[in-house]
Amino acid sequence: MSYPPKCKSCGAEMDAEFVDIGIGTQQVTDWECPNECGYLEWQYEQDMKVANVKISFDEWLKNGVNSNE
Ligand SMILES: [Zn+2]
């Protein structure tokens, strides 16, 4: 459970922030590659797990940028 995922691009262990909530720790930020190379692909996969409409990675990049406005 505390095992950090590894970046698919460079293999580095990814970082995230955790807080102690009494019964354990809760992750409060997304996993991020310290080299920032695999983060977008990971975020895309997370979004697609809950998305009503599946879109391509390229479309997601465009929509993601726009929806952050
Ligand atoms: Zn990486």
mmCIF file of C-alpha atoms and ligand atoms in Angstrom:
data_model
loop_
_atom_site.group_PDB
_atom_site.id
_atom_site.type_symbol
_atom_site.label_atom_id
_atom_site.label_comp_id
_atom_site.label_asym_id
_atom_site.label_seq_id
_atom_site.Cartn_x
_atom_site.Cartn_y
_atom_site.Cartn_z
ATOM 1 C CA MET A 1 0.000 0.000 0.000
ATOM 2 C CA SER A 2 2.904 2.298 0.700
ATOM 3 C CA TYR A 3 4.678 0.982 -2.345
ATOM 4 C CA PRO A 4 5.216 3.911 -4.688
ATOM 5 C CA PRO A 5 4.308 3.442 -8.330
ATOM 6 C CA LYS A 6 7.144 3.805 -10.771
ATOM 7 C CA CYS A 7 7.200 6.134 -13.720
ATOM 8 C CA LYS A 8 6.497 4.265 -16.936
ATOM 9 C CA SER A 9 8.844 6.496 -18.855
ATOM 10 C CA CYS A 10 11.979 6.668 -16.732
ATOM 11 C CA GLY A 11 11.367 4.108 -13.963
ATOM 12 C CA ALA A 12 11.817 6.571 -11.113
ATOM 13 C CA GLU A 13 9.679 6.132 -8.002
ATOM 14 C CA MET A 14 6.883 8.661 -8.113
ATOM 15 C CA ASP A 15 6.151 11.215 -5.400
ATOM 16 C CA ALA A 16 2.922 12.313 -3.730
ATOM 17 C CA GLU A 17 1.955 14.143 -0.562
ATOM 18 C CA PHE A 18 0.379 12.189 2.313
ATOM 19 C CA VAL A 19 -1.322 13.328 5.513
ATOM 20 C CA ASP A 20 -1.904 11.339 8.694
ATOM 21 C CA ILE A 21 -5.663 10.909 9.204
ATOM 22 C CA GLY A 22 -5.457 8.854 12.408
ATOM 23 C CA ILE A 23 -6.225 5.438 10.926
ATOM 24 C CA GLY A 24 -3.340 5.716 8.534
ATOM 25 C CA THR A 25 -2.226 8.070 5.849
ATOM 26 C CA GLN A 26 -4.254 9.496 2.998
ATOM 27 C CA GLN A 27 -2.808 10.569 -0.319
ATOM 28 C CA VAL A 28 -3.658 14.206 -0.942
ATOM 29 C CA THR A 29 -1.889 14.850 -4.217
ATOM 30 C CA ASP A 30 -1.553 12.925 -7.457
ATOM 31 C CA TRP A 31 1.495 10.799 -8.074
ATOM 32 C CA GLU A 32 4.147 12.750 -9.885
ATOM 33 C CA CYS A 33 7.308 11.607 -11.546
ATOM 34 C CA PRO A 34 10.241 13.538 -10.080
ATOM 35 C CA ASN A 35 11.358 13.946 -13.662
ATOM 36 C CA GLU A 36 7.830 14.942 -14.744
ATOM 37 C CA CYS A 37 7.896 12.685 -17.794
ATOM 38 C CA GLY A 38 5.065 10.212 -17.107
ATOM 39 C CA TYR A 39 2.673 12.344 -15.138
ATOM 40 C CA LEU A 40 0.340 13.377 -17.957
ATOM 41 C CA GLU A 41 -0.139 9.803 -19.157
ATOM 42 C CA TRP A 42 -0.930 8.689 -15.636
ATOM 43 C CA GLN A 43 -3.427 11.507 -15.156
ATOM 44 C CA TYR A 44 -5.041 10.597 -18.466
ATOM 45 C CA GLU A 45 -5.539 7.012 -17.283
ATOM 46 C CA GLN A 46 -7.103 8.205 -14.034
ATOM 47 C CA ASP A 47 -9.489 10.506 -15.903
ATOM 48 C CA MET A 48 -10.508 7.736 -18.306
ATOM 49 C CA LYS A 49 -11.419 5.441 -15.390
ATOM 50 C CA VAL A 50 -14.197 7.840 -14.376
ATOM 51 C CA ALA A 51 -14.941 9.488 -17.721
ATOM 52 C CA ASN A 52 -18.350 9.030 -19.341
ATOM 53 C CA VAL A 53 -16.859 9.520 -22.762
ATOM 54 C CA LYS A 54 -13.544 7.942 -23.659
ATOM 55 C CA ILE A 55 -11.279 10.195 -25.663
ATOM 56 C CA SER A 56 -7.844 9.833 -27.114
ATOM 57 C CA PHE A 57 -4.778 11.033 -25.260
ATOM 58 C CA ASP A 58 -4.370 13.871 -27.767
ATOM 59 C CA GLU A 59 -7.981 14.977 -27.329
ATOM 60 C CA TRP A 60 -7.631 14.740 -23.578
ATOM 61 C CA LEU A 61 -4.561 16.964 -23.671
ATOM 62 C CA LYS A 62 -6.502 19.628 -25.573
ATOM 63 C CA ASN A 63 -9.590 19.323 -23.376
ATOM 64 C CA GLY A 64 -7.501 19.215 -20.214
ATOM 65 C CA VAL A 65 -5.731 22.399 -21.082
ATOM 66 C CA ASN A 66 -8.988 24.125 -21.995
ATOM 67 C CA SER A 67 -10.957 22.920 -18.967
ATOM 68 C CA ASN A 68 -8.351 24.291 -16.616
ATOM 69 C CA GLU A 69 -9.213 27.813 -17.691
HETATM 70 ZN ZN ZN B 1 9.636 9.711 -15.252
#
